[in-house]
XYZ file of C-alpha atoms in Angstrom:
651
model
C 0.000 0.000 0.000
C 1.343 3.404 -0.935
C 1.703 5.785 1.995
C -0.127 9.064 1.571
C 1.968 11.136 3.983
C 4.635 12.706 1.814
C 7.026 15.509 2.801
C 7.115 18.681 0.736
C 9.937 21.252 1.049
C 8.946 24.707 -0.171
C 10.109 28.195 0.657
C 12.079 26.973 3.623
C 9.103 25.200 5.229
C 8.702 21.476 5.773
C 5.102 20.383 5.238
C 3.499 17.019 5.943
C 0.116 16.385 4.376
C -1.929 14.228 6.723
C -2.250 14.193 10.503
C 1.365 13.709 11.495
C 3.041 16.485 13.460
C 2.456 19.742 11.660
C 5.215 22.336 11.728
C 3.384 24.517 9.201
C 1.028 23.983 6.332
C 0.021 25.924 3.259
C -3.591 26.190 2.158
C -3.655 26.228 -1.653
C -7.277 25.244 -2.322
C -10.180 27.691 -2.366
C -12.966 26.366 -0.159
C -15.774 25.016 -2.361
C -19.177 26.451 -1.449
C -21.850 23.935 -2.544
C -24.414 25.453 -4.843
C -27.727 26.236 -3.193
C -31.114 24.892 -4.319
C -34.075 26.898 -3.028
C -37.104 25.186 -4.536
C -40.176 23.223 -3.445
C -39.366 20.665 -6.158
C -36.018 18.922 -5.889
C -34.671 16.249 -8.211
C -31.224 14.852 -7.455
C -29.151 12.093 -8.983
C -26.702 9.924 -7.073
C -23.697 9.547 -9.353
C -20.369 7.799 -9.448
C -17.835 10.482 -10.365
C -14.153 11.398 -10.027
C -12.919 13.836 -7.386
C -9.636 15.602 -6.555
C -9.113 16.229 -2.839
C -6.086 18.492 -3.354
C -6.476 20.170 -6.779
C -3.810 22.856 -6.202
C -1.505 20.846 -3.977
C 1.763 19.077 -4.707
C 0.688 15.711 -3.282
C -2.471 13.623 -3.692
C -3.320 15.820 -6.666
C -5.096 12.986 -8.434
C -8.607 12.040 -9.462
C -10.290 9.540 -7.147
C -13.462 7.523 -7.719
C -16.218 8.962 -5.531
C -19.980 9.412 -5.129
C -21.965 12.664 -5.225
C -25.462 14.137 -5.393
C -26.146 16.150 -8.533
C -29.044 17.867 -10.221
C -30.079 16.309 -13.535
C -29.088 18.243 -16.644
C -32.788 18.911 -17.218
C -32.891 20.915 -13.978
C -30.319 23.426 -15.217
C -27.468 21.927 -13.218
C -25.068 24.729 -12.172
C -22.122 22.358 -12.332
C -21.407 18.749 -11.437
C -20.479 17.915 -7.872
C -17.714 15.362 -7.602
C -18.208 14.943 -3.840
C -21.046 15.826 -1.456
C -24.166 17.503 -2.831
C -25.945 20.858 -3.122
C -27.169 22.776 -0.071
C -30.933 22.311 -0.080
C -33.352 24.883 1.306
C -36.642 23.871 2.890
C -39.150 26.487 4.031
C -41.454 25.965 6.977
C -45.046 25.187 6.034
C -44.296 24.499 2.372
C -45.048 21.265 0.555
C -41.863 19.663 -0.799
C -41.694 17.214 -3.693
C -38.412 15.312 -3.934
C -37.116 12.717 -6.373
C -33.850 10.873 -5.735
C -32.508 8.997 -8.775
C -29.979 6.282 -7.968
C -27.494 5.958 -10.823
C -25.202 3.667 -8.841
C -24.917 -0.058 -9.482
C -26.003 -0.786 -5.898
C -28.888 0.222 -3.604
C -28.741 3.130 -1.166
C -31.089 5.536 0.658
C -31.250 9.276 1.362
C -32.014 10.168 4.975
C -32.968 13.712 6.036
C -30.924 13.834 9.243
C -32.722 15.938 11.863
C -35.949 16.378 9.913
C -39.411 15.878 11.399
C -41.033 14.016 8.510
C -43.420 11.053 8.098
C -41.757 7.665 8.455
C -42.242 6.859 4.763
C -40.222 9.995 3.894
C -37.469 9.552 6.487
C -35.006 7.871 4.144
C -33.929 5.251 6.652
C -33.085 1.636 5.828
C -36.719 0.806 5.021
C -36.831 3.426 2.225
C -34.428 1.556 -0.023
C -33.570 3.056 -3.441
C -32.484 0.238 -5.724
C -29.965 0.704 -8.522
C -31.393 2.532 -11.543
C -34.568 3.464 -9.671
C -36.163 6.649 -8.321
C -37.561 7.432 -4.852
C -40.388 9.965 -4.956
C -41.788 11.563 -1.814
C -44.045 14.478 -0.876
C -44.390 16.018 2.563
C -44.936 19.291 4.382
C -41.954 20.971 6.041
C -42.733 20.998 9.767
C -39.307 22.081 11.012
C -38.391 25.684 11.691
C -35.058 27.472 11.216
C -32.253 24.945 11.627
C -29.172 23.449 9.982
C -29.614 19.796 9.065
C -28.024 17.458 6.548
C -28.728 14.463 4.353
C -26.813 11.230 3.801
C -27.367 7.522 2.983
C -28.778 5.180 5.615
C -28.886 1.713 4.032
C -28.439 -1.107 6.532
C -24.824 -2.269 6.451
C -23.446 0.245 3.924
C -23.975 3.659 5.549
C -20.291 3.958 6.453
C -19.124 3.059 2.960
C -21.509 5.420 1.146
C -20.742 8.396 3.400
C -17.008 7.763 3.035
C -17.414 7.695 -0.731
C -18.868 11.210 -0.619
C -22.645 11.138 -0.208
C -23.586 13.981 2.136
C -25.018 17.464 1.862
C -26.279 20.428 3.886
C -29.958 21.110 4.490
C -31.016 24.639 5.445
C -34.474 24.976 6.976
C -35.778 28.552 6.844
C -38.864 30.312 8.114
C -40.377 32.677 5.563
C -38.734 36.064 6.283
C -42.155 37.718 6.087
C -44.044 34.902 7.823
C -46.202 35.298 10.902
C -45.834 31.842 12.474
C -42.955 32.894 14.744
C -42.158 36.589 15.108
C -38.892 35.848 16.950
C -37.553 33.828 14.028
C -38.564 36.579 11.612
C -36.619 39.086 13.717
C -33.548 36.824 13.957
C -33.595 36.346 10.205
C -33.291 40.109 9.823
C -30.420 40.682 12.243
C -28.242 37.561 11.808
C -26.018 36.856 8.777
C -28.115 34.963 6.210
C -26.460 35.731 2.842
C -25.318 32.306 1.662
C -21.668 32.298 0.611
C -21.276 35.966 1.566
C -21.555 36.082 5.365
C -23.175 32.684 5.997
C -20.924 29.704 5.209
C -21.380 25.910 5.447
C -18.363 23.963 6.740
C -18.661 20.183 6.315
C -15.666 18.526 7.977
C -14.770 14.879 7.351
C -11.769 12.583 7.261
C -10.799 10.300 4.392
C -8.172 7.650 3.945
C -6.680 7.370 0.450
C -4.528 4.542 -0.850
C -3.213 3.222 -4.141
C -5.044 0.132 -5.356
C -2.029 -2.047 -6.159
C -4.179 -5.131 -6.771
C -6.563 -3.574 -9.267
C -6.587 -0.306 -11.150
C -3.386 1.055 -9.663
C -5.200 4.339 -9.071
C -5.817 6.315 -5.909
C -8.917 5.057 -4.069
C -11.003 6.050 -1.063
C -10.505 3.443 1.633
C -13.913 2.175 2.741
C -12.955 0.235 5.863
C -11.756 1.212 9.312
C -8.532 3.135 9.744
C -6.255 4.339 12.499
C -3.626 6.337 10.626
C -2.643 7.937 7.345
C -5.800 9.864 6.621
C -6.607 13.434 5.694
C -9.043 16.058 6.940
C -11.239 17.596 4.273
C -13.613 20.551 4.511
C -16.341 20.808 1.886
C -14.500 18.077 0.023
C -10.946 19.433 -0.163
C -7.905 19.371 2.068
C -6.078 22.538 3.151
C -8.704 25.080 1.989
C -8.758 28.837 2.375
C -11.785 31.131 2.471
C -11.940 34.890 2.031
C -14.450 36.362 4.465
C -15.723 39.956 4.849
C -14.732 42.229 7.723
C -18.227 41.924 9.175
C -20.280 39.640 11.372
C -19.861 36.172 9.837
C -21.836 33.010 10.463
C -20.422 29.478 10.148
C -22.619 26.386 10.093
C -20.334 23.571 11.231
C -21.292 19.985 10.430
C -19.240 17.107 11.704
C -19.997 14.860 8.738
C -17.304 12.370 9.676
C -18.062 8.675 9.991
C -16.170 8.173 13.261
C -14.286 11.064 14.864
C -15.549 13.740 17.210
C -13.849 17.109 16.772
C -13.268 20.054 19.066
C -13.509 23.215 17.006
C -11.462 26.237 17.996
C -10.395 29.420 16.215
C -7.058 31.194 16.410
C -3.604 31.622 14.878
C -1.851 28.773 13.056
C -0.157 27.433 16.192
C -3.306 28.050 18.259
C -1.228 29.962 20.789
C -3.800 32.782 20.908
C -7.266 31.188 20.796
C -10.139 33.494 19.916
C -13.667 33.429 21.261
C -16.815 33.063 19.192
C -20.539 33.186 19.855
C -22.503 29.953 19.640
C -26.062 30.536 18.409
C -27.608 27.175 17.427
C -27.497 23.451 18.066
C -28.706 20.620 15.807
C -32.353 21.551 15.483
C -32.414 25.317 15.918
C -31.475 28.390 17.897
C -30.324 28.380 21.492
C -32.026 30.581 24.061
C -29.125 33.039 23.918
C -25.728 33.505 22.353
C -22.940 31.927 24.408
C -19.307 33.004 24.239
C -17.073 29.994 23.792
C -13.479 29.184 22.956
C -14.004 25.568 21.836
C -16.961 23.364 21.016
C -16.915 19.555 20.960
C -18.964 18.216 18.027
C -19.541 14.501 17.509
C -20.355 12.763 14.204
C -23.743 13.917 12.908
C -23.974 17.012 15.119
C -24.262 20.581 13.859
C -23.470 23.892 15.554
C -23.760 27.460 14.339
C -21.348 30.171 15.455
C -20.830 33.885 14.881
C -17.496 35.681 14.560
C -17.244 39.455 14.691
C -14.533 40.323 12.139
C -15.284 44.034 11.845
C -12.121 46.129 11.587
C -9.879 43.130 10.931
C -9.049 43.456 7.225
C -5.812 41.587 6.472
C -6.001 39.218 9.440
C -5.593 35.489 8.944
C -7.426 33.119 11.255
C -7.615 29.328 11.323
C -10.441 27.002 12.251
C -8.806 24.115 14.127
C -9.630 20.672 15.381
C -8.092 20.842 18.868
C -7.959 17.091 19.411
C -5.586 17.460 22.373
C -8.519 18.805 24.416
C -10.927 15.952 23.629
C -11.408 13.756 26.667
C -9.992 10.242 26.737
C -12.472 7.627 25.602
C -13.919 9.663 22.758
C -13.176 8.637 19.180
C -11.051 11.515 17.911
C -9.072 12.038 21.113
C -5.287 11.820 20.888
C -4.252 8.169 21.137
C -7.794 6.788 20.923
C -7.578 3.007 20.374
C -4.092 3.423 18.897
C -5.138 5.941 16.238
C -2.465 8.451 15.217
C -4.380 11.681 15.789
C -2.517 14.966 15.717
C -3.105 17.130 18.813
C -3.879 20.143 16.620
C -5.062 20.241 13.009
C -5.915 23.482 11.178
C -8.926 22.794 8.986
C -9.620 26.073 7.167
C -7.615 29.256 6.683
C -9.826 32.377 6.943
C -8.552 35.539 5.254
C -10.382 38.709 6.290
C -10.958 41.057 3.350
C -12.920 44.211 2.619
C -15.456 42.321 0.508
C -18.939 43.791 0.399
C -21.320 42.231 2.885
C -24.463 43.353 4.724
C -23.714 45.476 7.777
C -24.617 43.760 11.029
C -26.914 45.623 13.449
C -25.548 43.595 16.384
C -23.575 45.824 18.737
C -23.028 43.627 21.791
C -23.336 40.129 23.252
C -24.971 38.150 24.780
C -27.911 38.391 22.436
C -31.250 36.778 23.351
C -32.328 34.273 20.715
C -35.262 31.839 20.921
C -36.955 30.636 24.144
C -36.478 26.940 24.772
C -39.559 24.835 24.069
C -38.817 22.036 26.549
C -41.794 19.692 26.989
C -43.549 19.763 30.338
C -42.414 16.925 32.597
C -44.745 15.630 35.329
C -44.822 12.644 37.679
C -46.856 10.861 35.000
C -44.324 11.366 32.205
C -43.179 7.985 30.915
C -39.493 7.170 31.247
C -37.589 4.893 28.891
C -34.065 3.498 29.401
C -31.642 2.647 26.615
C -28.362 1.060 27.677
C -25.178 0.840 25.602
C -23.166 -2.347 25.983
C -20.327 -4.214 24.326
C -21.135 -7.909 24.061
C -20.172 -11.073 22.244
C -22.575 -12.088 19.474
C -22.610 -15.330 17.478
C -22.237 -15.371 13.730
C -23.011 -18.045 11.161
C -21.727 -18.372 7.613
C -24.278 -21.065 6.728
C -27.407 -19.292 5.350
C -29.605 -22.154 6.638
C -28.551 -21.436 10.207
C -30.478 -18.899 12.253
C -28.556 -16.711 14.687
C -30.402 -16.212 17.985
C -28.624 -13.304 19.665
C -31.024 -13.203 22.607
C -29.962 -16.647 23.871
C -26.431 -16.700 22.437
C -27.065 -19.853 20.387
C -27.658 -20.755 16.766
C -30.427 -22.942 15.404
C -30.811 -24.920 12.201
C -33.734 -24.360 9.827
C -35.973 -26.575 11.991
C -35.277 -24.456 15.059
C -33.114 -27.050 16.797
C -30.092 -25.788 18.703
C -26.918 -26.452 16.709
C -24.353 -25.524 19.301
C -23.645 -23.009 21.988
C -20.947 -20.456 21.333
C -18.071 -19.800 23.650
C -17.882 -16.086 24.190
C -14.225 -16.050 23.172
C -15.179 -17.321 19.709
C -17.700 -14.671 18.770
C -17.262 -11.004 17.848
C -17.597 -8.258 20.428
C -19.982 -5.596 19.185
C -21.364 -2.382 20.603
C -25.136 -2.607 20.947
C -28.241 -1.116 22.546
C -30.002 -3.157 25.247
C -27.888 -6.240 24.436
C -29.531 -6.904 21.056
C -28.510 -6.084 17.511
C -30.638 -4.293 14.937
C -33.272 -6.419 13.195
C -35.299 -4.608 10.559
C -38.324 -6.810 11.295
C -38.303 -5.992 15.020
C -40.083 -2.994 16.537
C -37.973 -2.348 19.633
C -40.128 0.409 21.118
C -43.693 1.621 20.755
C -44.475 5.177 21.788
C -47.931 6.704 21.911
C -48.885 9.542 19.595
C -48.966 12.913 21.397
C -47.101 11.507 24.395
C -44.168 13.149 26.171
C -41.377 10.865 27.342
C -38.019 11.142 29.105
C -35.385 8.840 27.640
C -32.236 8.015 29.602
C -29.191 6.847 27.660
C -26.948 4.805 29.946
C -23.519 4.298 28.372
C -21.950 1.315 30.105
C -19.099 1.027 27.585
C -15.592 2.429 27.787
C -15.980 4.840 24.851
C -18.267 7.727 23.859
C -21.160 7.154 21.480
C -23.080 9.894 19.643
C -26.776 9.001 20.035
C -29.090 10.080 17.194
C -32.853 9.632 17.043
C -35.005 10.143 13.958
C -38.339 12.002 13.737
C -38.142 14.186 16.846
C -36.026 16.868 18.488
C -35.241 16.684 22.172
C -33.941 18.782 25.052
C -31.293 17.354 27.376
C -32.589 17.549 30.960
C -29.821 15.946 33.022
C -26.394 14.347 32.810
C -24.877 12.156 35.488
C -21.205 11.724 34.633
C -18.842 8.858 35.449
C -18.058 10.413 38.855
C -21.715 10.778 39.801
C -21.710 14.550 39.278
C -25.131 15.795 38.165
C -25.394 18.498 35.507
C -28.711 20.214 34.734
C -29.821 23.092 32.465
C -29.380 25.442 35.405
C -25.603 24.919 35.323
C -23.370 27.341 33.453
C -21.381 24.520 31.866
C -22.165 22.376 28.808
C -24.143 25.128 27.063
C -23.936 23.315 23.761
C -25.808 20.320 25.206
C -28.456 21.960 27.357
C -29.331 25.245 25.703
C -30.870 24.250 22.381
C -32.923 21.578 20.579
C -31.005 18.413 19.687
C -31.343 15.246 17.635
C -27.742 14.026 18.080
C -25.774 14.057 21.331
C -22.474 12.595 22.533
C -22.877 10.268 25.525
C -19.484 9.852 27.144
C -18.285 6.683 28.933
C -20.338 5.792 32.027
C -22.637 8.783 31.522
C -26.382 8.658 32.054
C -27.874 11.351 29.838
C -31.610 12.112 29.947
C -33.697 14.066 27.472
C -37.364 15.029 27.091
C -39.329 14.947 23.864
C -42.880 14.823 22.537
C -44.024 12.491 19.755
C -46.615 14.835 18.325
C -47.142 13.674 14.732
C -47.134 10.828 12.212
C -48.907 8.142 14.207
C -49.387 4.763 12.477
C -50.164 1.144 13.195
C -47.397 -0.940 14.720
C -45.263 -2.498 12.007
C -41.528 -2.499 11.221
C -42.124 -0.665 7.940
C -43.555 2.233 9.966
C -40.440 2.544 12.130
C -38.027 5.360 12.827
C -34.441 4.631 13.879
C -32.308 5.467 16.891
C -28.637 4.565 16.821
C -25.013 5.392 17.445
C -23.756 7.814 14.771
C -20.314 6.256 14.644
C -21.242 4.683 11.341
C -19.350 1.365 11.677
C -21.193 0.832 14.980
C -24.524 1.586 13.319
C -23.804 -0.732 10.386
C -22.883 -3.574 12.740
C -26.150 -3.368 14.646
C -25.928 -0.589 17.279
C -29.375 0.592 16.273
C -33.027 0.072 17.179
C -36.351 1.256 15.848
C -39.578 2.622 17.237
C -43.104 3.216 16.023
C -45.276 6.202 16.955
C -48.562 4.403 17.536
C -51.921 6.079 16.939
C -53.941 3.179 18.395
C -54.883 1.759 15.009
C -54.172 -1.658 13.579
C -55.860 -3.844 16.191
C -58.586 -4.957 13.790
C -57.731 -3.946 10.223
C -53.922 -4.142 10.460
C -53.756 -1.211 8.033
C -50.747 1.112 8.157
C -49.707 4.070 6.014
C -51.142 4.313 2.520
C -47.631 4.805 1.186
C -46.186 1.601 2.629
C -48.862 -1.097 3.031
C -47.838 -3.880 5.405
C -47.098 -7.490 4.621
C -50.126 -9.813 4.664
C -51.309 -10.659 8.172
C -51.679 -14.121 9.690
C -54.727 -15.862 11.197
C -52.803 -16.505 14.431
C -55.091 -17.492 17.312
C -54.214 -16.374 20.844
C -55.921 -18.005 23.868
C -57.015 -18.109 26.628
C -58.119 -14.518 27.107
C -57.971 -13.562 29.953
C -54.735 -15.457 30.632
C -52.987 -16.125 33.906
C -49.661 -17.942 33.587
C -49.672 -19.432 30.076
C -50.741 -18.054 26.704
C -51.211 -20.306 23.675
C -50.248 -19.144 20.190
C -51.846 -21.278 17.493
C -50.845 -20.888 13.858
C -48.217 -21.727 11.275
C -44.858 -20.201 10.432
C -42.324 -21.592 7.954
C -39.632 -19.271 9.274
C -38.298 -18.296 12.717
C -40.415 -15.564 14.277
C -40.635 -13.273 17.255
C -43.261 -12.510 19.880
C -43.244 -9.184 21.677
C -45.541 -8.285 24.569
C -45.965 -4.614 25.420
C -48.186 -2.533 27.697
C -50.619 0.298 26.942
C -47.771 2.820 27.027
C -45.769 0.889 24.453
C -43.195 -0.438 26.933
C -41.777 -3.826 25.928
C -42.488 -6.348 28.712
C -41.279 -9.541 27.083
C -39.607 -10.607 23.844
C -39.275 -14.262 22.753
C -37.724 -15.844 19.660
C -39.703 -18.767 18.176
C -38.501 -21.515 15.811
C -40.657 -22.461 12.796
C -43.877 -24.168 13.976
C -47.215 -25.608 12.874
C -49.685 -25.887 15.724
C -49.475 -24.433 19.209
C -46.610 -22.606 20.888
C -46.887 -21.880 24.607
C -45.756 -18.556 26.006
C -45.072 -18.122 29.716
C -46.797 -14.923 30.904
C -46.647 -15.644 34.613
C -43.971 -12.967 35.016
C -46.116 -10.242 33.437
C -47.977 -7.666 35.522
C -51.763 -7.890 35.786
C -53.595 -5.752 33.268
C -54.163 -5.267 29.553
C -51.242 -6.056 27.233
C -50.683 -6.343 23.486
C -49.144 -9.458 21.953
C -47.368 -8.838 18.636
C -46.125 -11.747 16.516
C -43.838 -11.072 13.541
C -42.067 -13.327 11.083
C -40.418 -12.384 7.809
C -43.674 -13.144 5.983
C -46.515 -12.517 8.414
C -47.699 -10.452 11.339
C -50.511 -10.605 13.868
C -51.449 -8.688 16.991
C -53.921 -9.301 19.789
C -55.106 -7.575 22.937
C -54.933 -9.852 26.015
C -55.942 -9.357 29.636
C -53.509 -10.789 32.200
C -55.379 -11.722 35.384
C -54.783 -14.115 38.285
């Protein structure tokens, strides 16, 4: 394999391109600003293209096979992207029609990360876009001003497709003359909003490049894990510079990386004189106030928005850095994490302050009040839900006729008989949620439409995991760290976690992080095809099963089994459940040619019991003696069929 770290001697300076120790570094590439699409009708193609990560540099100045989102020629394409995609603009209250055309030779999806959309429009693993096919969706924009993004989310290939280049920014805007939220209208008038003039997207990622010595002999993007010899890229290029006006400037920072958290700071090249900036927004919208900060830790999938006051600074040069030396141990991206060669300090973008024309800012001082927090009301009746991160051994089987039963740590043959028990030393150790791996035919959680819940994420592993949940935005209410210290919104620390709406949050080792949210829309019947995801946003963890799914249940489906009109469910089964009421044993009578699963949950959607069943024809007995007295729902799902019944447990 050809090493990508090559020394370059120029003008008396020694430069190393990569993450090895940096004495100094030139920035020869203008920062690409993705073109902006502001339309209620969006058609994009997913293309295989060729990209140059260092077009004006002296090393790695080669074309590399990559993926990108592009507008079709018929849409008046302003130029072909060779990495990433255009910045899309959604406007609150407008109806959006989108078509995604997959020109790749393999399936993918397009997920609107952070968006509050119906499950059929979410773009998760259930909304598969096959090769040479088109995904068409229509929905109303229900989000308000926020910075979001879009990327693939196909089960098992999310990491690969993001690494190959499929990502893009998503700007959600309130109409500047709208009357739905007067505060947002006012903020739109006083904050920098001129795209590419005083409002800039910064999408930061890492890539590993290598020469394919066994095939084409050309430079390739490495699609697997890596610990060294990789590059940082911003908006698709390494070592970029950006000319900015001597005015108030807004940066929308997206950590679009597949693995590493980054701690953003601003200052001189050596970061000996750090500068402060004003943080104004988290993932899903504005904070309650501006907060002066010197660094901000951003995990994969998270977004932050910051302001810098550059008035009177024509001629200054400033650098946006990843200050990895200040990332706490145990977080992917920290110096020395799991043996990775991570430089303590990496300049990402060189900012050159010029006298370019830009709108004059009316802001004269900070802090500046922004948007009141809309934290859901929490009462003694608010349902709590616990999700626990673990690292466990899971069996695997190469034989396609063998069924892996992760719940009982055994494998079964096609008749359901136990083949053998695995020794834990012989099976892979995988990060997971609640000691199970993702199964697309399993609904892990059922939440009630219009309910407010408090979720607690208990990270029992030795590393940090960024937790992302689809559909909703949440507000962090409490953190208990590894020392037992309790942090709440009343504290002056951790502003970036507590003081704005989130959909993605880093849960550090041994933390218990709680958040409140309301599931206010898009209720359906209970079925896997109606699910939203929650998962770790370290993409290799997600692809290997550190993910679950939930349904927002509107109470329907008990009789007709009908779900959304967009995604009708698989045919239901005439499964008979008796006796009803039941005391200690419940009989399930029916037929299944494949292994199946029974889940019992209560009226609030809490899972009480989950059992894996082998193929059967006749009666299967289910022990319910450990269930509480009261009404429960029994859901039975196989790959081909589904049934659900309401049962009273009484003794």
